[in-house]
CSV table of C-alpha atoms and ligand atoms in Angstrom, one decimal:
chain,number,residue,atom,x,y,z
A,517,MET,CA,-40.9,-34.8,24.0
A,518,LYS,CA,-42.1,-31.3,24.2
A,519,ARG,CA,-40.8,-29.1,27.2
A,520,ILE,CA,-41.0,-26.1,29.0
A,521,LEU,CA,-39.2,-22.6,28.5
A,522,VAL,CA,-39.4,-20.1,31.8
A,523,THR,CA,-37.9,-16.7,30.4
A,524,GLY,CA,-37.0,-14.3,33.2
A,525,ALA,CA,-36.2,-17.6,35.5
A,526,LEU,CA,-34.7,-15.9,38.0
A,527,GLY,CA,-36.8,-13.0,39.0
A,528,GLN,CA,-39.4,-13.1,42.0
A,529,ILE,CA,-42.2,-15.2,39.8
A,530,GLY,CA,-39.7,-17.2,37.7
A,531,SER,CA,-37.9,-18.8,40.8
A,532,GLU,CA,-40.2,-20.4,42.2
A,533,LEU,CA,-42.8,-21.4,39.1
A,534,THR,CA,-39.6,-23.3,37.6
A,535,THR,CA,-38.8,-24.8,40.9
A,536,ALA,CA,-42.7,-25.9,40.4
A,537,LEU,CA,-42.7,-26.6,36.9
A,538,ARG,CA,-39.9,-28.9,37.7
A,539,LYS,CA,-41.3,-31.2,40.6
A,540,ARG,CA,-44.7,-31.3,38.5
A,541,TYR,CA,-43.0,-32.1,35.2
A,542,GLY,CA,-39.6,-33.4,35.1
A,543,ALA,CA,-36.2,-31.4,36.3
A,544,ASP,CA,-34.9,-32.0,32.3
A,545,VAL,CA,-38.5,-30.9,30.7
A,546,VAL,CA,-38.0,-27.5,32.2
A,547,ILE,CA,-35.6,-24.9,30.2
A,548,ALA,CA,-35.0,-21.6,32.5
A,549,SER,CA,-33.7,-18.8,31.4
A,550,ASP,CA,-32.4,-15.2,31.6
A,551,ILE,CA,-29.9,-12.6,31.3
A,552,LYS,CA,-28.8,-13.0,34.6
A,553,MET,CA,-26.8,-15.7,35.0
A,554,VAL,CA,-27.7,-18.6,37.0
A,555,PRO,CA,-26.4,-18.4,40.6
A,556,ARG,CA,-25.4,-21.7,42.7
A,557,ASP,CA,-28.6,-23.1,44.3
A,558,ALA,CA,-30.4,-19.6,42.7
A,559,LEU,CA,-33.4,-22.6,42.1
A,560,GLY,CA,-34.8,-24.7,44.1
A,561,ALA,CA,-34.4,-27.7,41.8
A,562,PRO,CA,-31.9,-27.9,39.3
A,563,GLY,CA,-32.0,-28.6,35.4
A,564,PRO,CA,-31.4,-27.1,32.2
A,565,PHE,CA,-30.2,-23.5,31.8
A,566,GLU,CA,-30.2,-21.2,29.4
A,567,TYR,CA,-29.0,-17.3,28.9
A,568,MET,CA,-31.0,-15.6,26.9
A,569,ASP,CA,-32.0,-12.1,26.2
A,570,CYS,CA,-35.9,-12.4,24.8
A,571,THR,CA,-35.5,-9.0,22.6
A,572,ASN,CA,-33.5,-11.2,20.7
A,573,PHE,CA,-35.7,-13.2,18.0
A,574,GLN,CA,-32.2,-15.9,17.0
A,575,GLN,CA,-31.7,-16.3,20.8
A,576,VAL,CA,-35.3,-17.5,21.2
A,577,GLN,CA,-35.9,-19.0,18.3
A,578,GLU,CA,-32.5,-21.4,18.6
A,579,VAL,CA,-33.6,-22.1,22.2
A,580,VAL,CA,-37.3,-23.4,21.0
A,581,ARG,CA,-35.9,-25.1,18.6
A,582,LYS,CA,-32.7,-26.8,20.4
A,583,HIS,CA,-34.9,-28.1,23.9
A,584,ASN,CA,-38.2,-28.9,21.6
A,585,ILE,CA,-40.3,-26.7,23.2
A,586,GLY,CA,-43.9,-26.9,23.2
A,587,THR,CA,-44.4,-24.5,26.2
A,588,ILE,CA,-43.6,-20.5,27.1
A,589,TYR,CA,-44.1,-19.3,30.5
A,590,HIS,CA,-42.8,-15.7,29.3
A,591,LEU,CA,-41.7,-14.0,32.6
A,592,ALA,CA,-38.9,-11.3,31.4
A,593,ALA,CA,-40.0,-7.7,32.1
A,594,VAL,CA,-39.6,-4.6,33.9
A,595,LEU,CA,-42.2,-3.8,36.6
A,596,SER,CA,-43.7,-0.4,37.2
A,597,ALA,CA,-40.9,1.7,39.3
A,598,VAL,CA,-38.1,1.1,37.0
A,599,ALA,CA,-40.5,1.2,34.2
A,600,GLU,CA,-41.3,4.4,35.2
A,601,GLU,CA,-37.6,5.5,35.8
A,602,LYS,CA,-36.7,3.8,32.5
A,603,PRO,CA,-39.7,3.9,29.9
A,604,GLN,CA,-37.5,3.1,26.9
A,605,VAL,CA,-36.2,0.1,28.3
A,606,ALA,CA,-39.3,-1.1,29.9
A,607,TRP,CA,-41.1,-1.1,26.1
A,608,GLU,CA,-38.4,-2.7,24.8
A,609,VAL,CA,-38.5,-5.1,26.7
A,610,ASN,CA,-42.2,-5.5,27.6
A,611,MET,CA,-43.3,-5.3,24.0
A,612,GLY,CA,-40.4,-6.4,21.8
A,613,GLY,CA,-39.5,-9.2,23.9
A,614,LEU,CA,-42.8,-10.2,23.8
A,615,TYR,CA,-43.5,-9.5,20.2
A,616,GLN,CA,-40.1,-12.2,19.7
A,617,VAL,CA,-41.9,-14.7,22.0
A,618,LEU,CA,-45.3,-14.4,20.3
A,619,GLU,CA,-43.3,-14.8,16.2
A,620,VAL,CA,-41.0,-17.6,17.7
A,621,ALA,CA,-44.0,-19.3,19.4
A,622,ARG,CA,-46.0,-19.0,16.0
A,623,GLN,CA,-43.5,-20.7,13.8
A,624,SER,CA,-43.0,-23.6,16.0
A,625,GLN,CA,-46.2,-23.5,17.3
A,626,CYS,CA,-46.1,-23.2,21.3
A,627,ALA,CA,-48.5,-22.2,23.8
A,628,VAL,CA,-47.9,-19.2,25.9
A,629,PHE,CA,-48.4,-17.7,29.3
A,630,VAL,CA,-47.7,-14.2,30.0
A,631,PRO,CA,-48.7,-12.5,32.9
A,632,SER,CA,-50.3,-9.3,32.8
A,633,SER,CA,-51.1,-6.8,36.0
A,634,ILE,CA,-53.4,-5.2,38.2
A,635,GLY,CA,-51.6,-2.3,36.7
A,636,ALA,CA,-53.1,-2.9,33.1
A,637,PHE,CA,-56.0,-0.7,34.7
A,638,GLY,CA,-55.7,2.8,35.1
A,639,PRO,CA,-57.4,6.0,37.0
A,640,ASN,CA,-60.3,6.0,35.1
A,641,THR,CA,-61.2,2.3,36.1
A,642,PRO,CA,-63.5,1.5,38.8
A,643,ARG,CA,-61.3,1.0,41.6
A,644,ASP,CA,-63.7,-0.9,43.7
A,645,ASN,CA,-64.1,-5.1,42.9
A,646,THR,CA,-62.7,-4.1,39.3
A,647,PRO,CA,-64.6,-5.6,36.7
A,648,GLN,CA,-62.9,-7.9,34.1
A,649,ASP,CA,-64.2,-6.3,31.2
A,650,THR,CA,-64.3,-2.6,32.0
A,651,ILE,CA,-62.3,0.5,30.7
A,652,GLN,CA,-58.3,0.2,30.5
A,653,ARG,CA,-56.6,3.8,30.2
A,654,PRO,CA,-53.3,3.6,32.2
A,655,ASN,CA,-51.6,6.5,32.7
A,656,THR,CA,-47.4,4.3,33.4
A,657,MET,CA,-45.3,2.9,31.0
A,658,TYR,CA,-46.0,-0.5,32.9
A,659,GLY,CA,-49.8,-0.4,32.5
A,660,VAL,CA,-49.8,1.1,28.6
A,661,THR,CA,-47.2,-2.0,27.8
A,662,LYS,CA,-49.3,-4.3,30.2
A,663,VAL,CA,-52.8,-3.5,28.3
A,664,ALA,CA,-50.9,-3.6,24.4
A,665,ALA,CA,-49.3,-7.2,25.6
A,666,GLU,CA,-53.1,-8.2,26.4
A,667,LEU,CA,-54.0,-7.2,23.1
A,668,LEU,CA,-51.3,-8.9,21.2
A,669,CYS,CA,-51.5,-12.2,22.7
A,670,ASP,CA,-55.6,-12.2,21.9
A,671,TYR,CA,-54.3,-11.0,18.1
A,672,TYR,CA,-52.2,-13.9,18.0
A,673,HIS,CA,-54.7,-16.3,19.0
A,674,THR,CA,-57.4,-15.5,17.0
A,675,ARG,CA,-55.5,-14.3,13.9
A,676,PHE,CA,-52.8,-17.2,13.9
A,677,GLY,CA,-54.4,-19.7,16.5
A,678,VAL,CA,-51.5,-19.2,19.2
A,679,ASP,CA,-52.9,-20.7,22.3
A,680,THR,CA,-52.2,-17.4,24.3
A,681,ARG,CA,-53.0,-17.3,28.3
A,682,GLY,CA,-52.8,-15.0,30.8
A,683,VAL,CA,-53.8,-14.1,34.3
A,684,ARG,CA,-54.0,-10.4,35.9
A,685,TYR,CA,-51.8,-10.8,38.9
A,686,PRO,CA,-52.2,-8.4,42.0
A,687,GLY,CA,-48.8,-7.5,44.3
A,688,LEU,CA,-47.1,-11.2,45.0
A,689,ILE,CA,-46.0,-11.9,48.5
A,690,SER,CA,-42.9,-14.0,48.7
A,691,HIS,CA,-39.8,-15.2,50.7
A,692,VAL,CA,-37.3,-16.8,47.5
A,693,THR,CA,-36.3,-13.6,45.5
A,694,PRO,CA,-36.7,-10.2,46.5
A,695,PRO,CA,-39.3,-8.5,43.8
A,696,GLY,CA,-38.0,-6.4,41.1
A,697,GLY,CA,-38.8,-2.8,41.3
A,698,GLY,CA,-42.7,-2.7,41.7
A,699,THR,CA,-45.4,0.0,43.2
A,700,THR,CA,-46.2,-3.4,45.5
A,701,ASP,CA,-42.9,-4.2,46.5
A,702,TYR,CA,-43.7,-2.3,50.1
A,703,ALA,CA,-46.0,-5.7,50.6
A,704,VAL,CA,-42.5,-8.0,51.0
A,705,GLU,CA,-39.8,-5.7,52.6
A,706,ILE,CA,-42.3,-5.2,55.3
A,707,PHE,CA,-41.7,-8.9,56.5
A,708,TYR,CA,-38.4,-8.6,55.4
A,709,GLU,CA,-37.5,-5.4,57.8
A,710,ALA,CA,-40.3,-7.0,60.3
A,711,VAL,CA,-38.0,-10.3,61.0
A,712,ARG,CA,-34.7,-8.5,60.5
A,713,HIS,CA,-35.2,-5.0,62.3
A,714,GLY,CA,-38.7,-4.8,63.9
A,715,ARG,CA,-39.3,-1.8,61.9
A,716,TYR,CA,-39.7,-0.5,58.4
A,717,HIS,CA,-39.9,2.7,56.8
A,718,CYS,CA,-43.4,2.4,54.2
A,719,PHE,CA,-43.0,4.1,50.7
A,720,LEU,CA,-47.1,3.8,50.0
A,721,GLY,CA,-49.3,6.2,52.7
A,722,GLY,CA,-50.4,3.6,55.3
A,723,ASP,CA,-54.9,3.3,53.8
A,724,THR,CA,-53.3,2.3,49.9
A,725,GLN,CA,-55.4,0.1,49.2
A,726,LEU,CA,-54.1,-2.6,46.7
A,727,ASP,CA,-54.6,-6.4,46.1
A,728,MET,CA,-52.3,-9.2,46.8
A,729,MET,CA,-51.5,-12.7,46.4
A,730,TYR,CA,-48.7,-15.0,48.2
A,731,MET,CA,-46.6,-17.0,45.9
A,732,PRO,CA,-47.8,-20.3,46.1
A,733,ASP,CA,-51.4,-19.1,44.7
A,734,ALA,CA,-49.5,-17.1,42.0
A,735,ILE,CA,-47.8,-20.1,41.6
A,736,LYS,CA,-51.4,-22.6,41.0
A,737,ALA,CA,-53.1,-20.2,39.1
A,738,ALA,CA,-50.2,-19.9,36.1
A,739,ILE,CA,-49.8,-24.1,35.5
A,740,SER,CA,-53.7,-24.6,36.3
A,741,LEU,CA,-54.7,-21.6,33.4
A,742,MET,CA,-52.4,-23.3,31.2
A,743,GLU,CA,-53.8,-27.0,31.9
A,744,ALA,CA,-57.1,-25.6,31.9
A,745,ASP,CA,-59.9,-26.7,28.9
A,746,PRO,CA,-59.1,-24.4,26.4
A,747,GLY,CA,-62.8,-24.7,25.3
A,748,LYS,CA,-63.9,-23.4,28.3
A,749,LEU,CA,-61.7,-20.0,28.1
A,750,ARG,CA,-63.7,-16.8,26.8
A,751,HIS,CA,-61.3,-14.7,28.4
A,752,ARG,CA,-57.8,-15.9,27.4
A,753,ASN,CA,-56.1,-12.7,28.1
A,754,ALA,CA,-55.9,-11.5,30.6
A,755,PHE,CA,-58.3,-13.1,34.0
A,756,ASN,CA,-58.4,-10.8,36.9
A,757,VAL,CA,-57.4,-13.4,40.1
A,758,THR,CA,-56.3,-12.3,43.4
A,759,ALA,CA,-56.1,-13.3,47.3
A,760,MET,CA,-57.0,-10.5,49.4
A,761,ALA,CA,-57.2,-6.4,49.1
A,762,VAL,CA,-55.2,-5.2,51.9
A,763,THR,CA,-53.3,-1.4,53.3
A,764,PRO,CA,-50.0,-1.1,54.8
A,765,GLU,CA,-52.0,-0.5,58.0
A,766,ILE,CA,-53.8,-3.9,57.9
A,767,LEU,CA,-50.3,-6.1,57.2
A,768,ALA,CA,-49.0,-3.9,59.8
A,769,ALA,CA,-51.6,-4.9,62.3
A,770,GLU,CA,-51.4,-8.7,61.2
A,771,ILE,CA,-47.6,-8.6,61.7
A,772,ARG,CA,-48.1,-7.3,65.0
A,773,LYS,CA,-49.9,-10.7,65.9
A,774,HIS,CA,-46.7,-12.3,65.6
A,775,LEU,CA,-44.5,-9.3,66.1
A,776,PRO,CA,-46.2,-7.0,68.7
A,777,ASN,CA,-43.4,-4.6,69.0
A,778,PHE,CA,-43.2,-4.6,65.3
A,779,SER,CA,-42.9,-0.6,64.2
A,780,MET,CA,-44.0,1.1,61.2
A,781,ASP,CA,-43.7,4.8,60.0
A,782,TYR,CA,-43.8,6.8,56.4
A,783,VAL,CA,-41.3,7.7,53.8
A,784,ILE,CA,-43.6,8.3,51.4
A,785,ASP,CA,-42.2,7.9,47.4
A,786,PRO,CA,-44.3,10.3,45.2
A,787,VAL,CA,-43.9,8.3,42.2
A,788,ARG,CA,-45.0,4.5,43.5
A,789,GLN,CA,-47.8,6.5,45.3
A,790,ALA,CA,-49.1,8.1,42.0
A,791,ILE,CA,-48.8,4.5,40.5
A,792,ALA,CA,-50.5,2.8,43.5
A,793,ASP,CA,-53.3,5.6,43.5
A,794,SER,CA,-54.2,4.7,39.2
A,795,TRP,CA,-54.6,1.1,40.5
A,796,PRO,CA,-57.8,-0.4,41.6
A,797,LYS,CA,-58.3,-1.4,45.3
A,798,SER,CA,-60.1,-4.7,44.3
A,799,ILE,CA,-60.4,-6.9,41.5
A,800,ASP,CA,-63.3,-9.5,40.9
A,801,ASP,CA,-61.8,-12.6,39.6
A,802,SER,CA,-65.5,-14.5,38.8
A,803,ALA,CA,-64.4,-15.3,35.7
A,804,ALA,CA,-61.2,-16.9,36.6
A,805,ARG,CA,-63.6,-18.7,39.2
A,806,ARG,CA,-65.6,-19.6,36.8
A,807,GLU,CA,-64.3,-20.5,33.5
A,808,TRP,CA,-60.9,-22.6,34.8
A,809,GLY,CA,-61.6,-23.0,38.6
A,810,TRP,CA,-59.5,-20.3,40.4
A,811,GLN,CA,-59.4,-20.4,44.0
A,812,PRO,CA,-56.7,-19.3,45.9
A,813,ASP,CA,-55.5,-20.7,49.0
A,814,PHE,CA,-54.0,-18.3,51.2
A,815,ASP,CA,-55.9,-15.6,52.7
A,816,LEU,CA,-53.9,-12.5,54.8
A,817,ALA,CA,-53.7,-14.4,58.3
A,818,ASN,CA,-51.9,-17.8,56.7
A,819,MET,CA,-50.0,-15.9,54.4
A,820,THR,CA,-49.0,-14.1,56.8
A,821,LYS,CA,-48.2,-16.5,59.4
A,822,ASP,CA,-46.6,-18.6,56.7
A,823,MET,CA,-44.3,-15.8,55.2
A,824,LEU,CA,-43.0,-15.2,59.3
A,825,ALA,CA,-41.8,-18.5,59.5
A,826,GLN,CA,-40.1,-18.6,56.3
A,827,LEU,CA,-38.2,-15.9,56.6
A,828,ARG,CA,-37.1,-17.0,60.1
A,829,ASP,CA,-35.8,-20.1,58.9
A,830,LYS,CA,-34.4,-18.4,56.1
A,831,PHE,CA,-32.4,-15.9,58.4
A,832,GLU,CA,-31.3,-18.5,60.8
A,833,ARG,CA,-29.6,-20.5,57.9
A,834,ALA,CA,-27.9,-17.6,55.9
A,835,LYS,CA,-26.3,-17.2,59.7
A,836,GLN,CA,-25.3,-20.7,59.9
A,837,VAL,CA,-23.3,-20.4,56.5
B,1339,NAD,P1,-38.7,-9.8,38.2
B,1339,NAD,O1,-38.5,-8.0,37.8
B,1339,NAD,O2,-38.4,-10.1,39.7
B,1339,NAD,O3,-37.9,-10.9,37.3
B,1339,NAD,C1,-37.8,-10.5,35.6
B,1339,NAD,C2,-37.0,-10.9,35.3
B,1339,NAD,O4,-36.7,-10.7,33.8
B,1339,NAD,C3,-35.8,-10.5,35.9
B,1339,NAD,O5,-34.9,-12.1,36.3
B,1339,NAD,C4,-34.4,-10.1,34.7
B,1339,NAD,O6,-33.1,-10.7,34.9
B,1339,NAD,C5,-35.4,-10.7,33.2
B,1339,NAD,N1,-35.1,-10.2,32.2
B,1339,NAD,C6,-35.5,-8.8,32.3
B,1339,NAD,N2,-34.8,-8.2,30.7
B,1339,NAD,C7,-35.1,-9.6,30.0
B,1339,NAD,C8,-34.6,-9.7,28.6
B,1339,NAD,N3,-34.0,-9.2,27.8
B,1339,NAD,N4,-34.5,-11.3,28.7
B,1339,NAD,C9,-34.2,-12.3,29.3
B,1339,NAD,N5,-34.4,-12.1,30.5
B,1339,NAD,C10,-34.7,-10.6,30.8
B,1339,NAD,O7,-40.5,-9.5,37.7
B,1339,NAD,P2,-41.3,-10.9,38.8
B,1339,NAD,O8,-42.2,-10.1,39.5
B,1339,NAD,O9,-41.2,-12.4,38.5
B,1339,NAD,O10,-42.7,-10.5,37.1
B,1339,NAD,C11,-42.8,-11.7,35.8
B,1339,NAD,C12,-43.9,-11.1,34.9
B,1339,NAD,O11,-45.0,-11.6,35.9
B,1339,NAD,C13,-43.7,-9.6,34.5
B,1339,NAD,O12,-44.3,-9.7,33.2
B,1339,NAD,C14,-44.8,-8.8,35.5
B,1339,NAD,O13,-45.5,-8.0,35.3
B,1339,NAD,C15,-45.3,-9.6,35.7
B,1339,NAD,N6,-46.4,-9.1,37.2
B,1339,NAD,C16,-45.7,-9.7,38.4
B,1339,NAD,C17,-46.2,-9.2,39.3
B,1339,NAD,C18,-45.1,-9.1,40.8
B,1339,NAD,O14,-45.9,-9.0,41.8
B,1339,NAD,N7,-44.0,-10.1,41.0
B,1339,NAD,C19,-47.5,-8.6,39.9
B,1339,NAD,C20,-48.1,-8.3,38.5
B,1339,NAD,C21,-47.5,-9.0,37.5
B,1340,AKB,C1,-45.2,-4.0,40.3
B,1340,AKB,O1,-45.7,-3.5,41.5
B,1340,AKB,O2,-45.1,-3.3,39.6
B,1340,AKB,C2,-46.0,-5.1,40.3
B,1340,AKB,C3,-47.6,-5.2,39.9
B,1340,AKB,C4,-48.4,-5.7,40.8
B,1340,AKB,O3,-47.7,-5.2,38.5
B,1340,AKB,N1,-45.7,-6.2,41.4
């Protein structure tokens, strides 16, 4: 039986995607992998784990052969803020890692899911309701790797028949694993700080608008796209997907409906502000809706309610340990 490999499985998305895949297909069917070692209880549903550096062809090949892998969810990457600090490392991991994964996938006939990002757009892209097919000239190393990754995945599909698929995620909001160094991390930190301290120092300006999505929808998008009828997919790499467009002020106002004393001030980080200012304010995900039935379950109101409840529980449980 063909199994599923998740790279970068201990990250913000991987930790929840691995759990969801194990619940859907069976714990032994899903192999988690990362360059970090797995801490006890890191993944909600336990199962096999491999230490694997995605930039190392031999390691990826061995894991794929050993476990008879048929599908790879390739999540290992360096995110936007860290990529600006360490552009050489970002290129090596985001492009070098993807190349090795695609080469192994070509040889072993695996399907591959690769997430792109709103970071694949740049300052010349139309910023409102950004179309699926439009100008992509990002001015960040993260963006350069994301556009190149979309193109490389298209190439492996048309040239070698590898079943590559991907979405352009917006900022992802979640409560299981903290984000790994992106520009949209503020939208997660704001919830942690609101619940723990009742205040937050935001590193983006209050009116900086970016698209966001709650993690259960991000997981749903990845699995639905990989299960979609390939005959219906015109845009494989990568589909715009979104759930809500928010600013720090809008998020703070929504949080105040539950925590009226919550306060926020600003300590702007010029690097992350410049990155955010080069990204779309909102994106058009009608191609995903049309081609594989994409639709988010969470809007701003029900995401905020759930995030706050989940974090309260999480901190309560931590106190009892
Ligand atoms: P993350 O930073 O939380 O996790 C990445 C994981 O990759 C980490 O656990 C890290 O240890 C691992 N990793 C790093 N280098 C590796 C290597 N050489 N070999 C194997 N593993 C390695 O990232 P994430 O937020 O889970 O993002 C996953 C993917 O989704 C990335 O491609 C990212 O660009 C994309 N994405 C994320 C978001 C978001 O808001 N989280 C939004 C858009 C796109
Ligand atoms: C980041 O901010 O780098 C990510 C992304 C939107 O790609 N969250």
